[in-house]
N, CA and C of each residue as an Amber inpcrd file, in Angstrom:
protein
   552
 -53.5140000 -35.9190000  -8.6550000 -53.8720000 -34.2340000  -8.1280000
 -53.7810000 -33.5210000  -7.1260000 -53.4730000 -33.0370000  -6.9030000
 -53.2770000 -31.9570000  -5.5950000 -54.6770000 -31.0440000  -5.6430000
 -55.1470000 -30.9270000  -4.0790000 -56.3350000 -29.8310000  -4.0070000
 -56.3800000 -28.4130000  -5.1530000 -55.5810000 -27.7300000  -4.9340000
 -54.7730000 -27.2190000  -5.4610000 -55.0530000 -26.7240000  -7.3180000
 -55.0590000 -28.2260000  -7.5540000 -54.8380000 -28.5290000  -9.4610000
 -56.8550000 -28.6970000  -9.2880000 -57.3690000 -29.3040000  -8.8810000
 -58.5150000 -30.0220000  -8.2470000 -58.9910000 -28.9330000  -9.5200000
 -60.1940000 -29.4930000 -10.2780000 -60.8910000 -28.2390000 -10.8430000
 -62.0990000 -28.6240000 -10.0340000 -62.7130000 -27.6370000  -9.1780000
 -64.0810000 -27.4540000  -9.3120000 -65.0950000 -27.6530000  -9.9440000
 -66.8010000 -28.2360000  -9.9030000 -67.6610000 -28.0340000 -10.6430000
 -67.7430000 -26.4270000 -11.3190000 -67.5800000 -25.3370000 -10.0190000
 -68.3270000 -24.0790000 -10.0840000 -66.9180000 -23.3020000  -9.8500000
 -66.2470000 -23.0850000 -10.4330000 -64.9440000 -22.2740000  -9.8100000
 -65.4170000 -20.8940000  -9.1930000 -64.7210000 -20.4310000  -8.5420000
 -65.2350000 -18.4280000  -8.3810000 -63.9580000 -17.9070000  -8.6440000
 -64.2870000 -17.3370000 -10.2840000 -63.0370000 -16.4330000 -10.3490000
 -63.6820000 -15.8310000 -10.0960000 -61.6290000 -14.7490000 -10.3800000
 -61.8060000 -13.1590000  -9.7780000 -62.8850000 -12.2200000 -10.4880000
 -62.8880000 -12.5890000 -11.5580000 -63.9510000 -11.8190000 -12.6800000
 -65.4460000 -11.9630000 -11.6390000 -65.7370000 -12.8240000 -11.4270000
 -66.8820000 -12.5910000 -10.9510000 -67.3120000 -12.0970000 -10.0510000
 -66.1760000 -12.8700000  -8.8080000 -66.4370000 -11.6150000  -7.4900000
 -65.7110000  -9.9130000  -8.0630000 -65.5840000  -9.9150000  -8.7080000
 -64.8350000  -8.3690000  -9.0710000 -66.3630000  -7.7270000  -9.5900000
 -67.0060000  -8.5610000 -10.0700000 -68.6510000  -8.3720000 -10.3350000
 -69.6350000  -7.5470000 -10.3540000 -69.6650000  -8.9330000  -8.9100000
 -69.6570000  -9.5470000  -7.8380000 -70.2690000  -8.2020000  -6.8390000
 -69.3540000  -7.8280000  -6.4880000 -68.9640000  -6.9220000  -5.9450000
 -68.9340000  -5.0930000  -6.2020000 -69.2730000  -5.1510000  -7.5130000
 -68.7140000  -3.8490000  -8.0630000 -67.4550000  -3.0360000  -7.8840000
 -66.3430000  -4.2170000  -7.7040000 -65.0080000  -2.9760000  -7.8740000
 -64.2140000  -3.4450000  -8.5540000 -63.4140000  -2.4540000  -9.7430000
 -62.3000000  -2.9140000  -9.8410000 -60.9530000  -4.0490000  -9.6590000
 -60.0600000  -4.4000000 -10.0750000 -58.9190000  -5.0850000 -10.4560000
 -58.2400000  -4.7410000  -8.8220000 -57.8960000  -3.7440000  -8.9860000
 -57.2750000  -3.1810000  -8.0200000 -57.9220000  -2.8690000  -6.4210000
 -59.6880000  -2.7020000  -6.6020000 -59.7950000  -3.0680000  -5.3250000
 -59.7390000  -4.2890000  -4.5120000 -60.1380000  -5.2560000  -5.6480000
 -60.0190000  -7.0370000  -5.8200000 -59.0230000  -7.4170000  -5.3280000
 -57.7200000  -7.0630000  -6.0530000 -56.3140000  -7.6020000  -5.0680000
 -56.3020000  -6.7270000  -3.6930000 -56.6770000  -5.7210000  -3.1840000
 -56.3340000  -4.7380000  -2.3790000 -57.6200000  -5.9530000  -1.2850000
 -58.2970000  -6.2320000  -1.4640000 -58.9070000  -6.9090000  -0.6300000
 -58.2310000  -8.6710000  -0.3910000 -57.9550000  -8.9250000  -1.1570000
 -57.0210000 -10.3770000  -1.5370000 -55.9730000 -10.3530000  -0.5740000
 -55.2960000  -8.9770000  -0.4710000 -53.9360000  -8.6730000   0.2020000
 -54.2750000  -9.0280000   1.1940000 -55.4330000  -7.6680000   1.9960000
 -55.6190000  -7.8410000   3.2650000 -56.2030000  -8.6940000   4.1480000
 -56.3920000  -9.4220000   3.0770000 -57.4790000 -11.0940000   3.9000000
 -55.9640000 -11.8490000   3.7050000 -54.8870000 -12.3470000   2.9260000
 -54.0370000 -13.2080000   3.4460000 -54.4560000 -14.0730000   2.6500000
 -55.1820000 -13.4100000   1.3310000 -55.6420000 -14.7580000   0.5690000
 -54.7600000 -15.3970000  -0.8170000 -54.0920000 -15.9850000  -1.3970000
 -53.7020000 -16.3820000  -2.3670000 -54.6470000 -17.3600000  -2.9510000
 -54.7960000 -17.0220000  -4.4180000 -55.7030000 -17.8820000  -5.7240000
 -55.5940000 -19.4010000  -5.5640000 -56.2340000 -20.4030000  -6.2000000
 -56.3460000 -21.5270000  -6.0780000 -56.0710000 -21.5010000  -7.6470000
 -55.1060000 -22.6210000  -8.0310000 -55.6700000 -22.6330000  -9.8220000
 -55.8190000 -24.3330000  -9.7420000 -56.4800000 -23.9050000 -11.3040000
 -56.9930000 -25.1520000 -11.8820000 -55.9440000 -26.2080000 -12.4720000
 -56.5180000 -27.0540000 -13.0300000 -55.6940000 -27.3720000 -14.0620000
 -55.0010000 -27.1720000 -15.1920000 -56.0340000 -26.2020000 -15.7190000
 -55.7440000 -24.8800000 -16.7620000 -54.9070000 -24.3310000 -16.1770000
 -54.5280000 -23.9390000 -15.4030000 -53.9070000 -23.0030000 -14.2880000
 -54.8010000 -21.6820000 -14.0460000 -55.7640000 -21.3670000 -13.9250000
 -56.6340000 -20.3180000 -14.5960000 -57.1480000 -20.0850000 -12.9110000
 -57.1930000 -18.9920000 -12.1950000 -57.0110000 -18.6810000 -10.8050000
 -59.1060000 -18.3980000 -10.6950000 -58.7550000 -19.0240000  -9.6060000
 -60.7340000 -19.1830000  -8.5450000 -60.2080000 -19.4810000  -7.1200000
 -61.2960000 -19.1150000  -6.2530000 -60.8090000 -19.3250000  -4.8510000
 -61.7460000 -20.1680000  -4.0290000 -61.5290000 -20.6070000  -3.3690000
 -62.9790000 -21.8800000  -2.3380000 -63.9040000 -21.2920000  -2.5590000
 -64.4280000 -22.1600000  -1.3090000 -65.7650000 -21.3360000  -0.9830000
 -65.9750000 -21.2480000   0.2480000 -64.5790000 -21.4230000   0.9400000
 -64.1010000 -20.7290000   2.6340000 -63.3060000 -18.9960000   1.7490000
 -62.5640000 -18.7910000   1.4570000 -62.2060000 -17.4280000   0.9280000
 -63.5910000 -16.4810000   0.0790000 -64.3180000 -17.3050000  -0.7130000
 -65.7890000 -16.9750000  -1.2320000 -66.5230000 -15.8130000   0.2110000
 -66.4050000 -16.9890000   0.7410000 -67.3030000 -16.4920000   2.1490000
 -66.2290000 -15.5400000   2.8970000 -65.2450000 -15.8180000   2.8250000
 -64.2630000 -14.2800000   3.7910000 -64.4980000 -13.2250000   3.1940000
 -64.3130000 -13.3810000   1.8950000 -64.4960000 -12.2120000   0.8090000
 -66.1910000 -11.5280000   0.8310000 -67.1960000 -12.2410000   1.4830000
 -68.2820000 -12.1330000   1.4900000 -68.4740000 -10.6650000   2.4120000
 -67.6180000 -11.4640000   3.2350000 -68.0030000 -10.8040000   4.6980000
 -67.0790000  -9.2850000   5.1800000 -65.9870000  -9.3530000   3.9190000
 -65.5670000  -8.7820000   4.0900000 -65.8130000  -6.9460000   3.2260000
 -66.8620000  -8.4340000   1.8750000 -67.9540000  -7.2590000   1.4980000
 -68.7230000  -6.0510000   2.0300000 -69.2250000  -6.9910000   2.8050000
 -70.4060000  -6.3520000   3.9850000 -69.8450000  -5.5330000   4.9690000
 -68.8670000  -5.9700000   5.1340000 -68.1080000  -5.1330000   6.4270000
 -68.0010000  -3.6020000   5.8620000 -67.2030000  -3.7660000   4.4080000
 -67.1340000  -2.2480000   3.8930000 -68.1130000  -1.4920000   4.1450000
 -69.5110000  -2.0670000   2.7520000 -70.5260000  -1.0100000   2.9570000
 -70.9980000  -1.1040000   4.0490000 -70.9890000  -1.3720000   5.0860000
 -71.4910000  -0.5530000   6.6990000 -70.7980000   0.3000000   7.0590000
 -69.4970000  -0.4730000   6.5800000 -68.4940000   1.3870000   7.4430000
 -67.6360000   2.0610000   6.4590000 -67.7940000   1.6760000   5.4130000
 -66.9170000   2.2100000   4.4480000 -65.5500000   1.8810000   4.4710000
 -64.7960000   1.4310000   4.7320000 -63.7060000   0.7970000   4.9690000
 -63.1230000  -0.5030000   5.3980000 -61.7700000  -1.3190000   5.1720000
 -61.2900000  -2.4630000   5.3060000 -60.9050000  -2.0280000   6.8310000
 -60.3180000  -1.6440000   7.3790000 -59.7050000  -1.7750000   8.5700000
 -60.6610000  -1.9140000   9.6610000 -60.5170000  -2.6620000  10.5200000
 -61.1760000  -2.9680000  12.0650000 -62.0910000  -4.1170000  11.7340000
 -61.8100000  -4.7390000  10.1970000 -62.9160000  -6.2000000  10.2530000
 -62.1770000  -7.5150000  10.8940000 -63.5530000  -7.6470000  11.2130000
 -62.2380000  -8.9070000  11.9130000 -61.6250000 -10.1640000  12.1130000
 -61.7820000 -10.3750000  10.8840000 -61.8740000 -11.3660000  10.3200000
 -60.6830000 -11.7570000   9.4320000 -59.9490000 -10.5270000   9.3960000
 -58.6900000 -10.8340000   8.8070000 -57.1220000 -11.2310000   9.1550000
 -57.2930000 -12.0660000   7.8650000 -56.6240000 -13.3910000   7.9740000
 -55.3280000 -12.5000000   7.2270000 -54.1970000 -11.7570000   8.7200000
 -53.1930000 -11.8700000   7.8570000 -51.7280000 -12.9860000   8.0710000
 -50.7400000 -12.2810000   7.5200000 -49.8490000 -12.8720000   6.9400000
 -49.7140000 -13.7700000   7.9770000 -49.7020000 -13.1900000   9.9050000
 -49.0690000 -14.1590000  11.1020000 -50.3860000 -14.9750000  11.4340000
 -51.3980000 -14.6530000  10.7600000 -52.1900000 -16.0870000  10.9360000
 -52.0150000 -17.1590000  10.6410000 -52.5270000 -17.8360000  11.4630000
 -52.0480000 -20.1070000  11.3970000 -53.4110000 -20.1180000  10.5270000
 -54.2620000 -19.4770000   9.8940000 -55.8030000 -19.7100000   9.7180000
 -55.8740000 -20.7130000  10.2230000 -55.8770000 -21.0220000  11.4420000
 -56.9340000 -21.9450000  11.7900000 -58.5990000 -21.4950000  12.0400000
 -59.6020000 -22.3750000  11.8120000 -61.0480000 -21.6090000  12.4780000
 -61.1180000 -22.8010000  13.2780000 -62.3580000 -22.0690000  13.6910000
 -63.5970000 -21.9660000  14.7220000 -64.7430000 -22.3090000  14.1430000
 -65.3950000 -23.3590000  14.2660000 -66.8660000 -23.2640000  13.9440000
 -67.5340000 -23.2750000  15.2560000 -68.0680000 -21.8930000  14.8430000
 -68.9540000 -21.8330000  16.1780000 -70.7400000 -21.3540000  15.5040000
 -71.1070000 -22.4380000  15.7680000 -72.9680000 -22.4770000  15.1500000
 -72.9380000 -22.2220000  13.4260000 -73.2700000 -20.9860000  13.2290000
 -73.4590000 -21.3650000  12.1000000 -72.0980000 -20.1340000  10.9650000
 -70.9560000 -19.6740000  11.9740000 -70.1510000 -18.4420000  11.2970000
 -68.6350000 -19.4610000  11.8740000 -68.0260000 -18.9640000  10.8180000
 -66.6190000 -19.3360000  10.7390000 -66.1500000 -18.1550000  11.6930000
 -64.8200000 -18.0950000  12.5010000 -64.3020000 -17.3030000  13.0390000
 -62.6430000 -16.9110000  13.0010000 -62.0740000 -16.8750000  12.8690000
 -60.5390000 -16.4410000  12.7870000 -60.2500000 -16.7660000  14.0590000
 -58.8800000 -17.2940000  14.5950000 -58.2860000 -17.7350000  15.4550000
 -56.7090000 -17.1020000  15.7190000 -56.3360000 -16.3020000  16.3860000
 -54.5000000 -16.2400000  16.3330000 -54.8770000 -15.0730000  17.5900000
 -53.9510000 -14.7100000  17.2340000 -53.5820000 -13.7050000  19.2740000
 -53.9030000 -11.9750000  18.2940000 -54.4680000 -11.9340000  16.9350000
 -54.4600000 -11.1210000  16.9350000 -56.3860000 -10.0640000  16.5290000
 -56.7510000 -11.6760000  16.3890000 -57.8760000 -11.4510000  16.2730000
 -59.1900000 -12.0550000  17.3060000 -60.0340000 -11.6160000  17.2980000
 -61.0070000 -12.3310000  18.7020000 -61.8770000 -13.0030000  19.0920000
 -61.7520000 -14.1300000  19.0400000 -61.9190000 -15.7330000  20.0680000
 -62.5150000 -16.0360000  20.3040000 -63.3890000 -17.0350000  20.8230000
 -64.1260000 -17.2020000  21.8150000 -62.6020000 -18.8840000  23.0280000
 -62.8730000 -18.1390000  23.4170000 -61.6140000 -18.6570000  24.4990000
 -63.0230000 -20.1760000  25.2170000 -62.5630000 -21.2670000  25.4510000
 -63.5440000 -22.1810000  25.9060000 -63.9390000 -22.0590000  27.4550000
 -62.5280000 -21.6060000  28.0330000 -62.3300000 -21.7520000  29.7890000
 -63.2520000 -20.2200000  30.0120000 -62.5900000 -19.3480000  29.6660000
 -63.0840000 -17.8440000  29.9150000 -63.5020000 -17.2940000  28.5050000
 -65.0040000 -17.0850000  27.8850000 -65.1150000 -16.6160000  27.0340000
 -65.2470000 -14.9820000  26.7790000 -65.0620000 -14.4270000  27.4570000
 -64.5850000 -12.8460000  27.3510000 -63.8570000 -12.7260000  27.5500000
 -62.1250000 -13.2210000  27.9330000 -61.1570000 -12.8510000  27.8290000
 -60.4720000 -12.0690000  26.7410000 -61.0630000 -12.3010000  25.5240000
 -59.9890000 -12.1800000  24.6160000 -61.0390000 -11.1540000  23.8190000
 -62.2950000 -10.8410000  24.1670000 -63.2490000  -9.5340000  24.0190000
 -62.9070000  -8.4330000  23.8940000 -63.2920000  -8.0170000  23.0650000
 -63.4540000  -6.0810000  23.3240000 -64.7940000  -5.7640000  23.8510000
 -65.5220000  -5.9970000  25.1220000 -66.3130000  -5.8550000  25.5670000
 -67.4940000  -4.3020000  25.0790000 -66.1440000  -3.1230000  25.3350000
 -66.7620000  -1.5730000  25.0280000 -67.3640000  -1.8200000  23.4290000
 -66.1660000  -2.3610000  22.6220000 -66.7510000  -2.6890000  21.0590000
 -67.6870000  -3.5520000  20.4900000 -67.6960000  -4.7740000  21.8690000
 -69.1850000  -5.0090000  21.6570000 -70.5190000  -4.0830000  21.5360000
 -70.4610000  -3.8220000  23.0070000 -71.5230000  -2.6180000  23.8660000
 -71.5930000  -1.4730000  22.4900000 -70.6940000  -1.4340000  21.5660000
 -70.8260000  -0.1320000  21.0320000 -71.4020000  -0.8540000  19.6270000
 -71.0070000  -2.0130000  19.3010000 -71.6670000  -2.5330000  17.3020000
 -73.5020000  -2.8700000  17.9210000 -73.6130000  -3.0780000  19.2800000
 -74.8540000  -3.7130000  19.9580000 -75.5150000  -2.5650000  19.5330000
 -75.0480000  -1.4730000  20.4740000 -75.6970000  -0.5660000  19.8940000
 -76.3670000  -0.2220000  18.7500000 -75.0590000   0.3270000  18.3260000
 -75.0200000   0.9640000  16.6550000 -76.7990000   0.4690000  15.7720000
 -76.2380000  -1.3670000  16.4350000 -77.2620000  -1.9830000  16.0750000
 -78.6890000  -1.9330000  16.1890000 -79.1680000  -1.9050000  17.3930000
 -80.4640000  -0.6250000  17.9090000 -80.3790000  -0.1180000  17.1110000
 -79.4900000   1.2240000  17.3820000 -79.7440000   2.6480000  17.2860000
 -81.1830000   2.5310000  15.6880000 -80.0540000   2.0820000  15.2700000
 -80.6150000   1.5120000  13.4430000 -82.1630000   0.7950000  13.6240000
 -82.0240000  -0.7180000  13.9210000 -83.5290000  -0.7670000  14.4940000
 -84.2230000  -0.0030000  15.1410000 -83.8630000   0.9440000  15.5510000
 -85.0430000   1.8080000  16.2380000 -85.3290000   2.8890000  15.6770000
 -84.0970000   3.3990000  13.9030000 -84.4240000   4.5530000  13.4180000
 -85.2890000   4.0610000  12.4140000 -85.2810000   3.2140000  11.9020000
 -85.0770000   2.4130000  10.5430000 -87.0160000   2.2080000  10.0010000
 -87.6710000   2.5240000  11.0010000 -89.6370000   2.3130000  10.8550000
 -89.2030000   4.3450000  10.8130000 -89.0260000   4.9280000  11.6330000
 -89.2360000   6.9730000  11.6070000 -88.5630000   7.2280000  10.0640000
 -87.9200000   6.1610000   9.5740000 -87.0890000   6.6700000   8.3040000
 -88.3520000   6.2990000   7.4120000 -88.2750000   4.9230000   7.1210000
 -89.2840000   4.8620000   6.8680000 -90.6190000   5.4580000   6.6930000
 -91.0520000   6.1060000   7.3770000 -92.7420000   6.6700000   8.0220000
 -91.6830000   7.5180000   7.1410000 -90.7280000   8.3180000   7.3320000
 -90.8740000   9.6220000   6.5980000 -90.5960000   9.2850000   5.0100000
 -89.8080000   8.6460000   4.5820000 -90.1640000   7.6720000   3.5290000
 -91.4070000   8.4030000   2.5740000 -92.3180000   7.6810000   3.2620000
 -93.6610000   7.3990000   3.0050000 -94.3420000   8.5040000   2.8670000
 -94.1140000   9.1790000   4.3980000 -94.5510000  11.1740000   3.2460000
 -94.1850000  11.0300000   2.9630000 -92.9050000  11.7980000   2.5230000
 -92.5960000  12.3320000   1.4670000 -93.3330000  12.0210000  -0.2790000
 -92.9960000  10.5180000  -0.1290000 -94.1450000  10.2570000  -1.4540000
 -95.7940000  10.1760000  -1.2050000 -96.2050000  10.4490000  -0.7430000
 -97.2210000  10.7810000   0.0950000 -97.9240000  11.5110000  -0.6940000
 -99.2990000  11.3610000  -1.7270000 -99.9820000  13.2010000  -1.9350000
-101.2770000  13.3190000  -0.8150000-102.1040000  14.0180000  -1.5920000
-103.5960000  14.5580000  -0.7410000-103.9680000  13.3080000  -0.5630000
-104.2000000  12.6800000  -2.0100000-104.8200000  12.0590000  -2.4610000
-105.2390000  10.8240000  -1.2570000-103.9420000  10.2740000  -1.2730000
-103.3160000   9.0340000  -0.4560000-103.9520000   9.4200000   1.2800000
-104.2440000  10.4780000   1.6490000-104.7720000  10.4550000   3.2250000
-106.3230000  10.3530000   3.3130000-106.3080000   9.7380000   4.4970000
-107.4080000   8.7870000   5.0060000-108.5670000  10.5450000   4.7580000
-109.7530000  10.3890000   4.6900000-110.4460000  11.8500000   5.2360000
-110.4190000  11.9780000   5.8940000-110.5670000  11.3860000   7.3820000
-110.7100000  12.3010000   8.4060000-109.6340000  13.7060000   8.3500000
-108.5710000  13.6470000   7.4860000-107.1320000  13.5730000   7.9040000
-107.0890000  14.9450000   6.3600000-107.9500000  14.7260000   5.2460000
-107.7060000  15.3070000   4.6910000-109.0750000  16.7190000   5.0720000
-109.9120000  16.4610000   5.7160000-110.6030000  17.4600000   6.5480000
-109.7730000  18.2900000   7.0530000-108.7020000  17.4930000   8.1210000
-107.8760000  19.0290000   9.1030000-107.5110000  19.4520000   7.7300000
-106.7410000  19.1180000   6.9040000-106.2110000  19.5640000   5.9540000
-107.2230000  20.7930000   5.5530000-107.7540000  20.3990000   5.0290000
-108.6420000  21.4370000   4.6460000-109.5620000  22.9190000   5.6630000
-109.2880000  21.9400000   6.7070000-109.8290000  23.4410000   7.7300000
-108.3450000  23.7560000   8.3190000-107.2090000  23.4300000   8.4790000
-106.4280000  24.2990000   8.2340000-105.9290000  25.1130000   7.5070000
-106.0790000  24.8500000   5.3910000-106.0430000  25.5310000   4.7270000
-107.1820000  26.9740000   4.8660000-107.9500000  26.9910000   5.5380000
-109.6970000  27.8370000   5.6660000-109.1070000  28.5870000   6.2170000
-108.2630000  27.9890000   7.0670000-107.8340000  28.9890000   8.2130000
-106.6200000  30.4550000   8.5410000-105.5940000  29.5630000   7.0570000
-104.7160000  30.0560000   7.0110000-104.8810000  31.7180000   5.2380000
-106.1520000  30.3740000   5.2140000-106.2670000  31.3690000   3.4210000
-108.5490000  31.5260000   3.8660000-107.9480000  32.7070000   4.5890000
-109.6620000  33.0140000   4.7780000-110.4310000  33.4160000   3.1810000
-111.2940000  33.5840000   3.5280000-112.0160000  33.9700000   2.1020000
-112.4620000  35.1120000   1.4180000-111.8050000  36.4920000   2.6220000
-112.0910000  38.1090000   2.5400000-110.4090000  38.3590000   2.6610000
-110.3380000  38.9290000   2.0800000-109.2860000  39.4510000   2.2920000
-109.4210000  41.2600000   3.4170000-108.1240000  41.5210000   3.6070000
-108.1690000  43.0170000   4.6610000-109.2260000  44.0570000   4.2900000
-108.9750000  44.4490000   2.1330000-109.0920000  45.5290000   2.1360000
-110.9230000  45.0590000   2.2270000-110.8730000  44.2360000   1.7540000
-112.8690000  44.3140000   1.8520000-113.3630000  43.9730000   3.8070000
-112.7280000  43.0490000   4.4430000-113.4230000  43.1680000   5.9140000
-112.8370000  45.2720000   5.8420000-112.1620000  45.8490000   5.9420000
-111.9120000  47.4500000   6.0890000-113.0730000  47.5760000   5.2800000
-113.4110000  47.6260000   4.2180000-114.5990000  48.3120000   3.4370000
-115.9720000  47.7410000   4.4540000-116.4920000  47.0080000   5.0250000
-117.2560000  46.2410000   5.9240000-117.4000000  46.6680000   7.1580000
-115.7190000  47.2150000   7.8410000-116.2400000  47.8710000   8.9690000
-116.4650000  49.4310000   8.9170000-115.7350000  49.7580000   7.5120000
-115.8550000  51.0270000   7.2250000-117.5740000  51.6700000   7.3310000
-118.0130000  50.3160000   6.5920000-119.9420000  50.5590000   6.2320000
-121.0270000  50.6850000   7.2620000-120.0560000  49.6350000   8.3530000
-120.3760000  49.4060000   9.6780000-120.8500000  50.6140000  10.7940000
-119.2920000  51.1480000  10.3440000-118.8630000  52.3530000  11.1600000
-119.8030000  53.6680000  10.9350000-120.1250000  53.7300000   9.2520000
-120.6390000  54.7570000   8.8630000-122.3940000  54.7890000   9.3210000
-122.7780000  53.8170000   8.6940000-124.1650000  53.5280000   8.6520000
-124.8760000  54.0730000  10.1230000-123.5840000  53.3770000  11.3720000
-124.2920000  53.6290000  13.2760000-124.0840000  55.5630000  13.6480000
-122.7630000  56.0440000  12.6120000-123.0080000  57.4610000  12.5900000
-124.4370000  58.6090000  11.9910000-125.0280000  57.9820000  10.8950000
-125.8140000  58.8450000  10.7360000-127.1720000  58.2320000  10.8840000
């Protein structure tokens, strides 16, 4: 029995991935084509993907969720790729003339330093902005009762300043009464 016909204990079927990613059949097959992935078939001729293929699909799905498109995905396994994988710590990086990979002799030779700096800057900007965005959203959801006592007092003081207990008409009556009594 060949590896392609070997039935795995829990093969990942196309329907499972479409549901996992929340996509329809056309989008699923577009992603397979983009990655150059061909389904495996079990002994019952049912399609499934290997763990490596599923990992690549997961990476692409994450990239699409972050960037809104497939284009620019660094692990693009196009038809021209040899498909050779280089293991580097916990990640697998496609090695081809079209993809970014690390050269053992000169690690920065095939890296787009500008693109790496840009991605790092975007990540840092998100990291810096996230706490402020969360604070803004917390403030939007808070009510006056959620405030500490010192801030409740400040809110009351501001309300009293902008909404005085007297009206302009009352103030005018008081001033006129004082003026008239001082004339008599």
